[in-house]
Amino acid sequence: MGTVKAVIFALLHPFLRVYIKLRFGDYWALKEHLQRRPSPLLRQAYEKYFMGYGSYVGVDSKIAGRPYFPHGCVGVFISNDAVIGRDAVIFQQVTIGSNTLPDSKRPGSPVIGDGVYLGAGAKVIGGITVGDCCRVGANAVVVRDLPPHSVAVCAPTQVIQKAGLDNTFRVKIGGVDYVSRNGRLVRETQPE
């Protein structure tokens, strides 16, 4: 039955996109609508839209206003239980994620204040609060509360030299070992 539903959705999807544009204006308004009146078909269209950008924005996440995505909503993950204030600026590859580990010190989802700037690749994880007007630098990982008007950045890169590193990508597919060579997976040859 799942295959039949997938085919029906694939046939309806172009019409749903037009309907969503005409009825709601954009997918952010659709998100607000889905929070008030759930619809499995519209929810699937909503999720497919964000998947097209390699993103996930939880329907149940609470976002005051619309965040600004300077480079588009590419690779962005926003947990279903996250709360984001007004005028957030979110760059590509940002994660605002829940911590569901049972033995964690900070389980739950982040609460992001108003006017927060999240740099490219930033990760804000767990039941923490990021205060108003904070900046989180590119690739910073935030797992503790940030007071208002503060900046979180990564430490400088630490270089560790090691002899004989082999960074060949290896994977097993169907019981066969492969390695990457010139941008392609090829069978790994046995040592002679």
mmCIF file of N, CA and C in Angstrom, residues 50 53-56 72-77 91-95 123:
data_model
loop_
_atom_site.group_PDB
_atom_site.id
_atom_site.type_symbol
_atom_site.label_atom_id
_atom_site.label_comp_id
_atom_site.label_asym_id
_atom_site.label_seq_id
_atom_site.Cartn_x
_atom_site.Cartn_y
_atom_site.Cartn_z
ATOM 1 N N PHE A 50 11.295 20.878 1.884
ATOM 2 C CA PHE A 50 12.561 21.076 2.583
ATOM 3 C C PHE A 50 13.578 20.001 2.234
ATOM 4 N N TYR A 53 15.997 20.745 -0.441
ATOM 5 C CA TYR A 53 17.158 21.559 -0.083
ATOM 6 C C TYR A 53 18.092 20.804 0.867
ATOM 7 N N GLY A 54 17.820 19.507 1.061
ATOM 8 C CA GLY A 54 18.617 18.733 2.000
ATOM 9 C C GLY A 54 18.393 19.200 3.425
ATOM 10 N N SER A 55 17.207 19.698 3.706
ATOM 11 C CA SER A 55 16.900 20.301 4.997
ATOM 12 C C SER A 55 15.724 19.613 5.668
ATOM 13 N N TYR A 56 15.584 19.911 6.957
ATOM 14 C CA TYR A 56 14.420 19.473 7.714
ATOM 15 C C TYR A 56 14.074 20.596 8.677
ATOM 16 N N GLY A 72 19.985 30.625 1.444
ATOM 17 C CA GLY A 72 18.904 29.670 1.254
ATOM 18 C C GLY A 72 18.900 28.663 2.387
ATOM 19 N N CYS A 73 17.831 27.922 2.468
ATOM 20 C CA CYS A 73 17.655 26.937 3.545
ATOM 21 C C CYS A 73 18.303 25.623 3.116
ATOM 22 N N VAL A 74 19.632 25.644 2.966
ATOM 23 C CA VAL A 74 20.367 24.504 2.439
ATOM 24 C C VAL A 74 21.027 23.739 3.583
ATOM 25 N N GLY A 75 20.667 22.466 3.734
ATOM 26 C CA GLY A 75 21.290 21.628 4.740
ATOM 27 C C GLY A 75 20.965 22.030 6.164
ATOM 28 N N VAL A 76 19.885 22.768 6.357
ATOM 29 C CA VAL A 76 19.501 23.241 7.693
ATOM 30 C C VAL A 76 18.617 22.198 8.360
ATOM 31 N N PHE A 77 18.883 21.919 9.635
ATOM 32 C CA PHE A 77 18.052 21.006 10.412
ATOM 33 C C PHE A 77 17.528 21.756 11.628
ATOM 34 N N PHE A 91 22.494 30.625 8.604
ATOM 35 C CA PHE A 91 23.264 30.294 7.412
ATOM 36 C C PHE A 91 23.142 28.804 7.091
ATOM 37 N N GLN A 92 23.757 28.387 5.993
ATOM 38 C CA GLN A 92 23.652 27.015 5.517
ATOM 39 C C GLN A 92 24.284 26.039 6.494
ATOM 40 N N GLN A 93 23.779 24.790 6.467
ATOM 41 C CA GLN A 93 24.308 23.663 7.234
ATOM 42 C C GLN A 93 24.207 23.835 8.748
ATOM 43 N N VAL A 94 23.280 24.654 9.215
ATOM 44 C CA VAL A 94 23.081 24.849 10.654
ATOM 45 C C VAL A 94 22.187 23.741 11.202
ATOM 46 N N THR A 95 22.517 23.242 12.394
ATOM 47 C CA THR A 95 21.699 22.255 13.090
ATOM 48 C C THR A 95 21.209 22.856 14.396
ATOM 49 N N LYS A 123 26.224 24.358 15.200
ATOM 50 C CA LYS A 123 25.413 23.293 15.799
ATOM 51 C C LYS A 123 24.991 23.749 17.187
#
